[in-house]
Short mmCIF file of C-alpha atoms in Angstrom, two decimals:
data_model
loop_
_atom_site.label_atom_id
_atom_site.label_comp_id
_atom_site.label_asym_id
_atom_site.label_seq_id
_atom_site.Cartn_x
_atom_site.Cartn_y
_atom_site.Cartn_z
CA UNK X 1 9.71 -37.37 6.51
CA UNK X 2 12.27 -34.85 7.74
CA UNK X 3 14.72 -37.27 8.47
CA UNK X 4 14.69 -39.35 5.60
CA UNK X 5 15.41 -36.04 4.25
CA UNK X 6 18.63 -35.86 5.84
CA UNK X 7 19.54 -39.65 5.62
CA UNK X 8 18.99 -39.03 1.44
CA UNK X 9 21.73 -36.34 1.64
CA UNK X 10 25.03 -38.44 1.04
CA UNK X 11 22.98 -40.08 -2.03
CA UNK X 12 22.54 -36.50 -3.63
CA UNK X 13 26.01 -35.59 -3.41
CA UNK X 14 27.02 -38.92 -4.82
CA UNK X 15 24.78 -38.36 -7.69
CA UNK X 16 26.32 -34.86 -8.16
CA UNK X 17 29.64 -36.43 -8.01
CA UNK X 18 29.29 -38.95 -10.75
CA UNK X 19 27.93 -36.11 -13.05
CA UNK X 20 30.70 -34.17 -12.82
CA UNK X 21 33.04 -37.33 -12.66
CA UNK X 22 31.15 -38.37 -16.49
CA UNK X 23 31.43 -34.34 -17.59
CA UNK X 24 27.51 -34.29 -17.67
CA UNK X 25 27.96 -30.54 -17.18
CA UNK X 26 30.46 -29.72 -19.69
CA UNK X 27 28.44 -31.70 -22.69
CA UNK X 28 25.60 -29.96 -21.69
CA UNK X 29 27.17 -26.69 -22.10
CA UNK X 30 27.90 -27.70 -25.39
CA UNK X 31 24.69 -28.58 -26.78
CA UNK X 32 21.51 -29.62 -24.77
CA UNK X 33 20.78 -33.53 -25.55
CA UNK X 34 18.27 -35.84 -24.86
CA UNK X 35 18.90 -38.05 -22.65
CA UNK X 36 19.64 -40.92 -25.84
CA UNK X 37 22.08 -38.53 -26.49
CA UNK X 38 23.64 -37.82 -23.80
CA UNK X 39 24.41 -41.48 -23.43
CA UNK X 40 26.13 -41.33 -26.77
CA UNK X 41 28.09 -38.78 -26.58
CA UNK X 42 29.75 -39.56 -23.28
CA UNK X 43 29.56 -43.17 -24.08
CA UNK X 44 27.17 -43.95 -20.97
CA UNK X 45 25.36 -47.34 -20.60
CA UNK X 46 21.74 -46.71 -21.18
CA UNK X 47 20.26 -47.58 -18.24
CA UNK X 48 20.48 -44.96 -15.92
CA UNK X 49 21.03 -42.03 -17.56
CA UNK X 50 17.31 -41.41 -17.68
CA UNK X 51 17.23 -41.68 -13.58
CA UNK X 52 20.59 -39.69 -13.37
CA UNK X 53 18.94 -36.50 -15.30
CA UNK X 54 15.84 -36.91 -13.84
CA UNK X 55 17.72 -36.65 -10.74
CA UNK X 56 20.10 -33.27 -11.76
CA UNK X 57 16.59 -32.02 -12.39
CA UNK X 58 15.15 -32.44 -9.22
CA UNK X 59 18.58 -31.11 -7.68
CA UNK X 60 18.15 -27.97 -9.75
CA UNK X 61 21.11 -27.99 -11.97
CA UNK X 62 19.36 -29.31 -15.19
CA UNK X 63 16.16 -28.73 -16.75
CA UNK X 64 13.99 -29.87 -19.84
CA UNK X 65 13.13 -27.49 -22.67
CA UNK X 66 11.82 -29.14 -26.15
CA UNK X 67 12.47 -32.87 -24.85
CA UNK X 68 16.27 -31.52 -24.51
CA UNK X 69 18.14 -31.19 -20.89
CA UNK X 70 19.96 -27.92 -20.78
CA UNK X 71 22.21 -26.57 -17.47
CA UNK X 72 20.37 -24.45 -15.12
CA UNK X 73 22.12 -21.33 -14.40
CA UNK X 74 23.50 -22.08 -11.56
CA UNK X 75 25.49 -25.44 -13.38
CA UNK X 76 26.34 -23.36 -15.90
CA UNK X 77 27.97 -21.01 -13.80
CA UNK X 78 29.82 -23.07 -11.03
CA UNK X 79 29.82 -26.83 -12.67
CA UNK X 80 31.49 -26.71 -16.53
CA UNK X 81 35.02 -26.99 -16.54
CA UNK X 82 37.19 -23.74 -17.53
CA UNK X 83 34.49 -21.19 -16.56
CA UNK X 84 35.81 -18.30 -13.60
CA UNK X 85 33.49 -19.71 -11.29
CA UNK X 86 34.03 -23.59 -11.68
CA UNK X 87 34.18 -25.58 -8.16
CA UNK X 88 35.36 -28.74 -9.95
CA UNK X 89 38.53 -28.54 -7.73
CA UNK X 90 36.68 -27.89 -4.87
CA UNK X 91 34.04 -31.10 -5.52
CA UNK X 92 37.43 -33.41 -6.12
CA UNK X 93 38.99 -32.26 -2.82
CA UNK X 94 35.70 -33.59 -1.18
CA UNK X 95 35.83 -36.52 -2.88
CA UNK X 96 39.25 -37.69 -2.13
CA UNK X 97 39.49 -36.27 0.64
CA UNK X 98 37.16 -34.67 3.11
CA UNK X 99 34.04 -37.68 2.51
CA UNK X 100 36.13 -40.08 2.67
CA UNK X 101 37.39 -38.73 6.38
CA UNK X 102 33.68 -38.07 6.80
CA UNK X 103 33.09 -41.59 6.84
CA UNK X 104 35.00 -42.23 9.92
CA UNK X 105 32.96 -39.47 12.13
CA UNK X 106 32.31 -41.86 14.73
CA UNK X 107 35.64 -42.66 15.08
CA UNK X 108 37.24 -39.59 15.55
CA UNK X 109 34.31 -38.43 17.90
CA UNK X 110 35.25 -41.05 20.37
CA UNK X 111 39.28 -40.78 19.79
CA UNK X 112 39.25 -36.71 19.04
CA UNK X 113 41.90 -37.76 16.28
CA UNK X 114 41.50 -37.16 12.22
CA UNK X 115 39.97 -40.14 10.36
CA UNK X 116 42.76 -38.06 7.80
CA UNK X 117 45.81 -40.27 8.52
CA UNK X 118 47.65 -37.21 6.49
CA UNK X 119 46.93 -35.15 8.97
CA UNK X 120 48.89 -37.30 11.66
CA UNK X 121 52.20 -35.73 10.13
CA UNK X 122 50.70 -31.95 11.36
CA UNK X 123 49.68 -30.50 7.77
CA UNK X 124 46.14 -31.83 6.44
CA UNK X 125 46.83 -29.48 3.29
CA UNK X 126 49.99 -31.63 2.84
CA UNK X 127 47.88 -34.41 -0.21
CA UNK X 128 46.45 -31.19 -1.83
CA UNK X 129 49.61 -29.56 -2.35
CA UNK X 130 51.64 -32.71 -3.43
CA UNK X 131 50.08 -32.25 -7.28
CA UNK X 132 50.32 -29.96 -9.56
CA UNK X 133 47.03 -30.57 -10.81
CA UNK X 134 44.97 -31.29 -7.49
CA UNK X 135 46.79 -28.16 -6.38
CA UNK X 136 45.43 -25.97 -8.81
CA UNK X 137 41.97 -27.44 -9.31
CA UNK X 138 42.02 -27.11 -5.35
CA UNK X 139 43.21 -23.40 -5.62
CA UNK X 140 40.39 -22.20 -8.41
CA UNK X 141 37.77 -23.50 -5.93
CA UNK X 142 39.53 -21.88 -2.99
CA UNK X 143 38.97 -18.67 -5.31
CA UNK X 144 35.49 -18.64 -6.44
CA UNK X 145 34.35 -19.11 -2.27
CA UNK X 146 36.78 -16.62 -0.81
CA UNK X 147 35.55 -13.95 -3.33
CA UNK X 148 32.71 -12.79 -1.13
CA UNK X 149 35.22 -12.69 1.56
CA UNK X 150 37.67 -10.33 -0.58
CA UNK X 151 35.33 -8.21 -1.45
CA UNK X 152 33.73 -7.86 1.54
CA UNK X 153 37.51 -6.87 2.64
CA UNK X 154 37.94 -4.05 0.06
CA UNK X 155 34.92 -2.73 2.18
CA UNK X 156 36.66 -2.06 4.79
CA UNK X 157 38.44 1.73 5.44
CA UNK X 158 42.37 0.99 4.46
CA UNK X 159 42.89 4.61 4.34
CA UNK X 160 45.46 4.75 7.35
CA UNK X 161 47.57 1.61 6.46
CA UNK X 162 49.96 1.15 3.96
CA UNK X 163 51.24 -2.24 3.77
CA UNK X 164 49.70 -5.93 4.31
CA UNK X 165 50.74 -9.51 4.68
CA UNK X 166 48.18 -11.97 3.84
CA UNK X 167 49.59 -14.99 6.21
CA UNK X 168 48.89 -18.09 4.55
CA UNK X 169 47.12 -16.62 1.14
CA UNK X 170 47.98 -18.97 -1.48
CA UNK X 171 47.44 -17.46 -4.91
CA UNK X 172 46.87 -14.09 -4.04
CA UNK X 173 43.23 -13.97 -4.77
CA UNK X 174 42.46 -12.26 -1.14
CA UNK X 175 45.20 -9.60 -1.70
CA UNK X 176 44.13 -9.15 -5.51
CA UNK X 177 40.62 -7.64 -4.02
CA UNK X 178 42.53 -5.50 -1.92
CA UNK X 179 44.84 -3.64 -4.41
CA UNK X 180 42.40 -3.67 -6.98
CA UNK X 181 40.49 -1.58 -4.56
CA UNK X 182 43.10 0.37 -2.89
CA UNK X 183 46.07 1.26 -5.25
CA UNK X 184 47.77 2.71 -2.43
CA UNK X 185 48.43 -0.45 -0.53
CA UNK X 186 51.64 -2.51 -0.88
CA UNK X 187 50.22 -5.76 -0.24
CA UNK X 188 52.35 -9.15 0.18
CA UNK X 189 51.63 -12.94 0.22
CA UNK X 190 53.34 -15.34 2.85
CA UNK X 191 53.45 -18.98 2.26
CA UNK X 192 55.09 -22.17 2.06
CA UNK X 193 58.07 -22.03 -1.40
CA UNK X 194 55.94 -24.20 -2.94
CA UNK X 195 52.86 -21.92 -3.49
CA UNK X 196 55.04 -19.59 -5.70
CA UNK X 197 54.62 -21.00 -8.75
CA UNK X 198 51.00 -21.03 -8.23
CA UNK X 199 50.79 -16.83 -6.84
CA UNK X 200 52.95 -15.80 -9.90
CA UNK X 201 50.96 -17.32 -12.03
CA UNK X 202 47.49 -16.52 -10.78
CA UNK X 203 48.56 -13.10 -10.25
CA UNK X 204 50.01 -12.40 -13.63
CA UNK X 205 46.66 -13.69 -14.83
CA UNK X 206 44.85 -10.67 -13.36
CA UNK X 207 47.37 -8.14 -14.57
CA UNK X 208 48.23 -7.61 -11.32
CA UNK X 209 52.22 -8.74 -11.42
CA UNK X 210 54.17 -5.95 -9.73
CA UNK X 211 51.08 -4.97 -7.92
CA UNK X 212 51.58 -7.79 -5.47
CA UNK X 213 54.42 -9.77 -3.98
CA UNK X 214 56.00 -13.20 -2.43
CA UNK X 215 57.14 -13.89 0.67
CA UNK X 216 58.37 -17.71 1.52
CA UNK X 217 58.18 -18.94 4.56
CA UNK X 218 56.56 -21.19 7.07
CA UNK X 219 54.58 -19.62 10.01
CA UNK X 220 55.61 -21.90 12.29
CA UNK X 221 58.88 -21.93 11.78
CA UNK X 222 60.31 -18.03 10.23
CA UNK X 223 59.29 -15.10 11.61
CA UNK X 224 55.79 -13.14 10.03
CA UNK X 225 57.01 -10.62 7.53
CA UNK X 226 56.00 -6.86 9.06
CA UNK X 227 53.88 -4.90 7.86
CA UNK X 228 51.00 -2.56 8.95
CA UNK X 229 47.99 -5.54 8.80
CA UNK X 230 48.71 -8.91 9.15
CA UNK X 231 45.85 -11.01 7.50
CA UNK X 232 44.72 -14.36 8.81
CA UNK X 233 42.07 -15.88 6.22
CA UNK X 234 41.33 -19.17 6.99
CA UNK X 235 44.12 -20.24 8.65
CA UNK X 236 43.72 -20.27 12.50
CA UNK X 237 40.58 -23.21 12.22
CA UNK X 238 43.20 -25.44 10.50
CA UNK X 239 45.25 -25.80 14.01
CA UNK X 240 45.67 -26.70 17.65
CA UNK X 241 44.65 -23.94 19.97
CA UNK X 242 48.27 -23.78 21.25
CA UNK X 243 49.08 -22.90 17.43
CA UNK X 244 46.70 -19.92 17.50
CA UNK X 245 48.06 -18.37 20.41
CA UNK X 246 51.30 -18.98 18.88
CA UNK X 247 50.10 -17.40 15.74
CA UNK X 248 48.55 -14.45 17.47
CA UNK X 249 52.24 -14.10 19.62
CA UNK X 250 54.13 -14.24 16.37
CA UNK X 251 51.86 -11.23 14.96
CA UNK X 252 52.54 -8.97 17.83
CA UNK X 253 56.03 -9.41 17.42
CA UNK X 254 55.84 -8.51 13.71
CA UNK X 255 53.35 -5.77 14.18
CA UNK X 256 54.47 -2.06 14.76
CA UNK X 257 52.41 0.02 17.75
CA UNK X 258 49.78 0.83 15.80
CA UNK X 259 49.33 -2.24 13.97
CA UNK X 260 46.46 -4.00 13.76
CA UNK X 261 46.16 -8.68 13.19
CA UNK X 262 42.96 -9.32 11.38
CA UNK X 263 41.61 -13.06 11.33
CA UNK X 264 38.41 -14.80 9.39
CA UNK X 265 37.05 -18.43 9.86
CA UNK X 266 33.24 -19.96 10.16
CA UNK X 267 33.41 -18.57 13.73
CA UNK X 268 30.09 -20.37 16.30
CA UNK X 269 28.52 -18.23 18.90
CA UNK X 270 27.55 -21.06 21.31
CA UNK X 271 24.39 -19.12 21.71
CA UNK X 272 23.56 -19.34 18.50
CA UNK X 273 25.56 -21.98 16.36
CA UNK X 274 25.10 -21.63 12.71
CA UNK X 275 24.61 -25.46 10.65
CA UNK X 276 27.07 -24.72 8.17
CA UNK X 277 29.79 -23.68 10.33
CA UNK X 278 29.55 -26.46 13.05
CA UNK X 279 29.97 -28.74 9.51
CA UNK X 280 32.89 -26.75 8.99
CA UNK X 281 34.13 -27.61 12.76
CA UNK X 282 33.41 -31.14 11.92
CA UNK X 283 35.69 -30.91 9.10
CA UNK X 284 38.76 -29.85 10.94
CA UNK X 285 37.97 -32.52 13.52
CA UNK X 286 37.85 -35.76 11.14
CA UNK X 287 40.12 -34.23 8.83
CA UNK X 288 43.23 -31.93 10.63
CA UNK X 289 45.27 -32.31 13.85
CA UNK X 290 43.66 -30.98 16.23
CA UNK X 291 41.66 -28.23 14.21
CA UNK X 292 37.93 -26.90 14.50
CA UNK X 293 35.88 -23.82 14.44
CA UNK X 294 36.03 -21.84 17.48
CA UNK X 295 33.67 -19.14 19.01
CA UNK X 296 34.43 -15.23 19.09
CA UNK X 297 35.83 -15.21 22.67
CA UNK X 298 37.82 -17.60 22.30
CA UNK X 299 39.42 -15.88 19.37
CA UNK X 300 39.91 -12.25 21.48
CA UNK X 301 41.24 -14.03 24.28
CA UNK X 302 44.05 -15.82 22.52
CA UNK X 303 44.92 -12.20 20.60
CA UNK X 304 44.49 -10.38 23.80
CA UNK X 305 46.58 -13.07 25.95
CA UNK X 306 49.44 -11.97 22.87
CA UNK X 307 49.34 -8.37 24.24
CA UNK X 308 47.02 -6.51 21.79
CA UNK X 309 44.15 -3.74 22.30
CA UNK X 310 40.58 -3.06 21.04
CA UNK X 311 40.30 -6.79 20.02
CA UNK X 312 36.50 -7.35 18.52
CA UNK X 313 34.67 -9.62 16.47
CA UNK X 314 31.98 -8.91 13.75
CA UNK X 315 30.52 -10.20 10.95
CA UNK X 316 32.04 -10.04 8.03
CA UNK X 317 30.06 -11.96 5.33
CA UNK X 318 27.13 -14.77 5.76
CA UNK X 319 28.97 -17.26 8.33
CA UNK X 320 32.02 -15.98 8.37
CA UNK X 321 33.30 -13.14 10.93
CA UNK X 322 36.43 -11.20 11.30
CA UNK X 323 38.68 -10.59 14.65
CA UNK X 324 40.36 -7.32 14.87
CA UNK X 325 43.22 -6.39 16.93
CA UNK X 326 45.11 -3.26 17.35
CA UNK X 327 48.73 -3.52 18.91
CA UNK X 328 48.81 -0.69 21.12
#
């Protein structure tokens, strides 16, 4: 039954969850095992390993070959610690933080407050970034999803700017796509002090040091850096609609005539409203202050309410589309 379906949902993630928790994954990269030996080697109690691969399995991410479980590609790819594409960080940010908020849906659909008591000081991001580890596990996940988005970027024509700020872009990985792809641009990060660390790291491992820079600041609080394109990637969902207009102000005062604010997020077309990205709304509801999804419109009114021209909104990749506005 269809909804049974849907009920059974928390139960798979779970299971995925404790795989990852036990390093299932990561021993199976190693060397298929039974599932006798699989209990061995990760010191399991016999019982329900059996059930637990039987259950990766039907999920997809293992499969049997000579009485032996081996990763699927997919697991092999996205689920063994160390590999590029790992989403361990990702998968231990849900855990700890966005199920648990998850959990309190109810609740914050009759208060319209975060389940997230973090996020009752204003910053939701502020339990991610307060460990090193957490942070970085967080940022390699951050990494492996926004690469369609980057490279969907380095699409675009750059040919007649010069210089971006990514606003809010963390490591760097967003502007790494874009340099890679266009030598000629003189691309920038701005962020919180904290993140620095992180971007000069990250960006020395790509070979990319020099090629991209640091700027430290808070949005809220310093004035955007200027530059030819100021880049919004996943930031304007995180906030209060009174934030994005304040956002979209702050750009026009950084931007040159000429200058054009580009934003991304899980945008909904109430026409049309995609699953994943009202779950993504849903998110910023149980687990920011005040954030959620919004639709296209919304976005070109609170960029064209700041004073810009030939503001738009199209697709960029899967659900995610891309505002554009040109300060005139």
């Amino acid at each position: 039954m269809e909804i049974l379906e849907i009920a059974s949902g928390y139960r798979r993630a779970r299971l995925l969850s404790a795989a990852v928790e036990l390093g299932v994954f990561g021993a199976l990269a190693e060397a298929p095992a039974t599932a006798a030996e699989l209990t061995d080697r990760l010191g399991l109690h016999p019982a329900g390993v059996p059930d637990l691969l039987a259950g990766l399995e039907g999920l997809g991410l293992v499969q049997r070959r000579d009485g032996a479980y081996h990763n699927t590609a997919p697991a092999d790819r996205h689920l063994v610690p160390g590999r590029p594409g790992h989403l361990g960080g990702f998968l231990d940010f849900l855990d700890r933080t966005l199920h648990p908020a998850w959990d309190h849906l109810a609740e914050s659909l009759r208060t319209g407050r975060p389940a997230n008591r973090q996020a009752h000081g204003g910053d939701p991001y502020a339990p991610v970034h307060a460990e090193a580890a957490s942070r970085t596990a967080f940022f390699d996940a951050m990494d492996v999803l926004n690469a369609p988005i980057g490279a969907a970027l380095a699409e675009l024509d750059w040919s007649r700017y010069t210089s971006v700020v990514d606003v809010g872009g963390a490591r760097g990985n967003i502007a790494a796509h874009l340099v890679k792809a266009h030598p000629h641009l003189s691309v920038r990060v701005f962020d919180l002090p904290g993140v620095e660390p992180a971007f000069d790291a990250h960006v020395a491992s790509l070979g990319l040091a020099g090629r991209i820079s640091f700027v430290a600041g808070d949005f809220f609080a310093d004035p955007l850096p200027a530059a030819d394109v100021l880049l919004f990637g996943h930031v304007l969902h995180n906030w209060p609609v009174e934030r994005r207009r304040f956002l979209a102000a702050a750009a026009h005062a950084a931007l040159a005539p000429g200058g054009t604010a580009l934003a991304y997020d899980p945008m909904i077309d109430p026409a049309r409203p995609q699953l994943p990205n009202v779950l993504a709304s849903l998110n910023m509801l149980v687990w920011s202050a005040g954030g959620a999804e919004y639709s296209p419109a919304d976005a070109i009114g609170w960029f064209a309410g700041a004073g810009f021209a030939d503001v738009d909104v199209a697709p960029l990749v899967a659900t995610t589309s891309l505002l554009t506005a040109r300060k005139a």
